[in-house]
PDB file of C-alpha atoms in Angstrom:
ATOM      1  CA  GLN A 146     105.026  93.987 107.164  1.00 92.00           C
ATOM      2  CA  VAL A 147     104.089  95.186 103.725  1.00 96.00           C
ATOM      3  CA  GLN A 148     107.186  94.653 101.460  1.00 97.00           C
ATOM      4  CA  LEU A 149     107.676  96.645  97.658  1.00 98.00           C
ATOM      5  CA  VAL A 150     109.557  94.997  95.231  1.00 98.00           C
ATOM      6  CA  GLU A 151     110.109  96.281  91.933  1.00 98.00           C
ATOM      7  CA  SER A 152     111.411  95.398  88.134  1.00 98.00           C
ATOM      8  CA  GLY A 153     111.929  95.215  84.673  1.00 98.00           C
ATOM      9  CA  GLY A 154     114.455  98.007  84.561  1.00 98.00           C
ATOM     10  CA  GLY A 155     116.295  98.656  81.709  1.00 98.00           C
ATOM     11  CA  SER A 156     118.250 100.209  79.103  1.00 98.00           C
ATOM     12  CA  VAL A 157     116.650 101.586  76.094  1.00 98.00           C
ATOM     13  CA  GLN A 158     116.759 103.182  72.865  1.00 98.00           C
ATOM     14  CA  GLU A 159     114.653 106.568  72.818  1.00 98.00           C
ATOM     15  CA  GLY A 160     111.569 106.077  71.502  1.00 98.00           C
ATOM     16  CA  GLY A 161     111.300 102.433  72.439  1.00 98.00           C
ATOM     17  CA  SER A 162     108.826 100.949  75.179  1.00 98.00           C
ATOM     18  CA  LEU A 163     109.211  99.362  79.335  1.00 98.00           C
ATOM     19  CA  LYS A 164     107.384  97.692  81.862  1.00 98.00           C
ATOM     20  CA  LEU A 165     107.593  98.142  84.717  1.00 98.00           C
ATOM     21  CA  SER A 166     106.228  96.154  87.961  1.00 98.00           C
ATOM     22  CA  CYS A 167     105.849  95.706  91.199  1.00 98.00           C
ATOM     23  CA  ALA A 168     104.664  93.110  93.229  1.00 98.00           C
ATOM     24  CA  ALA A 169     102.611  94.433  96.978  1.00 98.00           C
ATOM     25  CA  SER A 170     103.095  91.580  99.721  1.00 96.00           C
ATOM     26  CA  GLY A 171     101.966  92.490 103.396  1.00 94.00           C
ATOM     27  CA  MET A 172      98.522  93.978 103.074  1.00 94.00           C
ATOM     28  CA  THR A 173      96.443  93.001 105.766  1.00 89.00           C
ATOM     29  CA  SER A 174      93.186  95.137 104.316  1.00 90.00           C
ATOM     30  CA  SER A 175      92.013  96.143 101.184  1.00 90.00           C
ATOM     31  CA  ASP A 176      92.082  99.923 102.027  1.00 93.00           C
ATOM     32  CA  TYR A 177      95.578 101.315 100.811  1.00 96.00           C
ATOM     33  CA  CYS A 178      96.497 102.216  97.001  1.00 96.00           C
ATOM     34  CA  MET A 179      99.272 102.329  94.977  1.00 97.00           C
ATOM     35  CA  GLY A 180     101.208 104.590  92.862  1.00 98.00           C
ATOM     36  CA  TRP A 181     104.832 104.778  91.085  1.00 98.00           C
ATOM     37  CA  LEU A 182     107.180 107.635  91.738  1.00 98.00           C
ATOM     38  CA  ARG A 183     110.644 108.575  90.253  1.00 97.00           C
ATOM     39  CA  ARG A 184     113.968 109.970  91.353  1.00 97.00           C
ATOM     40  CA  VAL A 185     115.596 111.761  88.374  1.00 93.00           C
ATOM     41  CA  PRO A 186     119.475 111.996  89.253  1.00 85.00           C
ATOM     42  CA  GLY A 187     119.862 116.030  91.247  1.00 87.00           C
ATOM     43  CA  ALA A 188     116.130 116.341  91.045  1.00 90.00           C
ATOM     44  CA  GLU A 189     113.466 115.430  93.905  1.00 91.00           C
ATOM     45  CA  ARG A 190     111.621 112.426  93.848  1.00 93.00           C
ATOM     46  CA  GLU A 191     108.551 113.700  91.647  1.00 96.00           C
ATOM     47  CA  GLY A 192     104.980 111.720  91.632  1.00 97.00           C
ATOM     48  CA  VAL A 193     104.583 109.792  88.454  1.00 98.00           C
ATOM     49  CA  ALA A 194     101.008 108.593  88.459  1.00 98.00           C
ATOM     50  CA  SER A 195      98.338 106.553  91.448  1.00 98.00           C
ATOM     51  CA  ILE A 196      96.069 104.555  91.172  1.00 97.00           C
ATOM     52  CA  SER A 197      92.618 104.074  93.922  1.00 95.00           C
ATOM     53  CA  PRO A 198      90.916 100.976  94.869  1.00 94.00           C
ATOM     54  CA  GLU A 199      88.595 101.917  92.359  1.00 94.00           C
ATOM     55  CA  LYS A 200      91.086 101.842  89.999  1.00 94.00           C
ATOM     56  CA  ILE A 201      90.785 105.769  89.462  1.00 96.00           C
ATOM     57  CA  LYS A 202      94.046 106.137  87.838  1.00 97.00           C
ATOM     58  CA  LYS A 203      95.750 109.812  87.704  1.00 97.00           C
ATOM     59  CA  TYR A 204      98.743 111.051  86.323  1.00 98.00           C
ATOM     60  CA  ALA A 205     101.154 114.073  86.680  1.00 97.00           C
ATOM     61  CA  ASP A 206     101.086 115.453  83.541  1.00 96.00           C
ATOM     62  CA  SER A 207     104.399 115.291  82.367  1.00 93.00           C
ATOM     63  CA  PHE A 208     103.614 111.405  81.402  1.00 96.00           C
ATOM     64  CA  LYS A 209      99.640 111.715  80.114  1.00 96.00           C
ATOM     65  CA  GLY A 210      99.733 109.523  76.914  1.00 96.00           C
ATOM     66  CA  ARG A 211     102.548 107.636  77.066  1.00 97.00           C
ATOM     67  CA  PHE A 212     102.101 106.114  80.811  1.00 98.00           C
ATOM     68  CA  THR A 213      99.622 103.553  82.053  1.00 98.00           C
ATOM     69  CA  ILE A 214      99.365 102.636  85.802  1.00 98.00           C
ATOM     70  CA  SER A 215      97.247  99.182  85.950  1.00 98.00           C
ATOM     71  CA  GLN A 216      96.807  96.858  88.497  1.00 97.00           C
ATOM     72  CA  ASN A 217      96.036  92.962  88.738  1.00 94.00           C
ATOM     73  CA  ASN A 218      92.691  91.464  89.807  1.00 92.00           C
ATOM     74  CA  ALA A 219      93.959  90.560  92.794  1.00 92.00           C
ATOM     75  CA  ARG A 220      95.811  94.281  93.675  1.00 92.00           C
ATOM     76  CA  ASN A 221      98.763  92.744  94.384  1.00 95.00           C
ATOM     77  CA  THR A 222     100.463  93.296  91.317  1.00 97.00           C
ATOM     78  CA  LEU A 223     101.071  96.995  90.265  1.00 98.00           C
ATOM     79  CA  TYR A 224     102.216  98.143  86.684  1.00 98.00           C
ATOM     80  CA  LEU A 225     103.464 101.083  84.761  1.00 98.00           C
ATOM     81  CA  ASP A 226     103.602 100.549  80.800  1.00 98.00           C
ATOM     82  CA  MET A 227     105.603 103.156  79.804  1.00 98.00           C
ATOM     83  CA  LYS A 228     105.540 103.957  75.672  1.00 98.00           C
ATOM     84  CA  ASN A 229     107.660 107.062  73.661  1.00 97.00           C
ATOM     85  CA  LEU A 230     110.545 106.345  76.648  1.00 98.00           C
ATOM     86  CA  LYS A 231     112.483 110.103  76.086  1.00 97.00           C
ATOM     87  CA  PRO A 232     116.556 110.493  77.773  1.00 96.00           C
ATOM     88  CA  GLU A 233     114.813 112.570  79.762  1.00 95.00           C
ATOM     89  CA  ASP A 234     112.418 109.964  81.552  1.00 96.00           C
ATOM     90  CA  THR A 235     115.925 108.388  82.686  1.00 97.00           C
ATOM     91  CA  ALA A 236     115.533 107.068  86.520  1.00 97.00           C
ATOM     92  CA  VAL A 237     115.293 105.108  89.421  1.00 98.00           C
ATOM     93  CA  TYR A 238     111.054 103.927  89.354  1.00 98.00           C
ATOM     94  CA  ILE A 239     109.824 103.411  92.854  1.00 98.00           C
ATOM     95  CA  CYS A 240     106.558 101.778  93.667  1.00 98.00           C
ATOM     96  CA  GLY A 241     104.650 103.206  96.903  1.00 98.00           C
ATOM     97  CA  LEU A 242     102.125 102.084  98.831  1.00 97.00           C
ATOM     98  CA  GLN A 243      99.769 104.116 101.046  1.00 96.00           C
ATOM     99  CA  LYS A 244      97.705 101.948 104.140  1.00 94.00           C
ATOM    100  CA  PRO A 245      94.628 103.260 104.620  1.00 93.00           C
ATOM    101  CA  CYS A 246      94.359 105.012 101.168  1.00 94.00           C
ATOM    102  CA  TYR A 247      93.670 108.555 102.029  1.00 92.00           C
ATOM    103  CA  ASN A 248      94.733 110.695  99.267  1.00 91.00           C
ATOM    104  CA  SER A 249      95.017 108.821  95.956  1.00 92.00           C
ATOM    105  CA  ASN A 250      96.547 111.787  93.842  1.00 93.00           C
ATOM    106  CA  TYR A 251      99.414 111.116  91.631  1.00 93.00           C
ATOM    107  CA  ASP A 252     101.785 112.876  93.941  1.00 93.00           C
ATOM    108  CA  ALA A 253     100.712 111.000  97.045  1.00 92.00           C
ATOM    109  CA  THR A 254     102.931 110.669  99.947  1.00 93.00           C
ATOM    110  CA  TYR A 255     103.645 106.790 100.464  1.00 96.00           C
ATOM    111  CA  GLN A 256     104.224 105.536 104.282  1.00 96.00           C
ATOM    112  CA  TYR A 257     105.864 101.995 102.352  1.00 97.00           C
ATOM    113  CA  LEU A 258     108.597 102.930  99.246  1.00 97.00           C
ATOM    114  CA  GLY A 259     110.065  99.443  97.293  1.00 98.00           C
ATOM    115  CA  GLN A 260     113.840  99.307  96.880  1.00 97.00           C
ATOM    116  CA  GLY A 261     113.524 101.450  93.110  1.00 97.00           C
ATOM    117  CA  THR A 262     114.161 100.251  89.629  1.00 98.00           C
ATOM    118  CA  GLN A 263     116.381 102.066  87.737  1.00 98.00           C
ATOM    119  CA  VAL A 264     114.883 102.819  83.734  1.00 98.00           C
ATOM    120  CA  THR A 265     117.994 104.232  81.450  1.00 98.00           C
ATOM    121  CA  VAL A 266     117.240 106.180  78.038  1.00 98.00           C
ATOM    122  CA  SER A 267     119.740 106.583  75.071  1.00 98.00           C
ATOM    123  CA  SER A 268     119.355 109.167  72.216  1.00 95.00           C
TER     124      SER A 268
END
């Protein structure tokens, strides 16, 4: 059973930075892709960034240049490095995994989701 556990959320001032982590376990093959989504209060969940098995990274336009997605070499830990945070980035950030990988776009649907980690940005 795939399990995803996020960490690294917290409260920061506008312009600050945070780095989120997602520990993934239970994958029985290497054919999977991962990504980050977020849930803003009062809005639908939205895709933030994704990374394919070939380490190709994709981002929603709102996050290009500010957020960076990466993985460790074992591909079992996913990161989201967030810089120049804005109050509108306040959300629960959720890690997703798709197995097998059939759509590695940033707005993909994931069969497996973590519980999420809260990020709060104050002005």
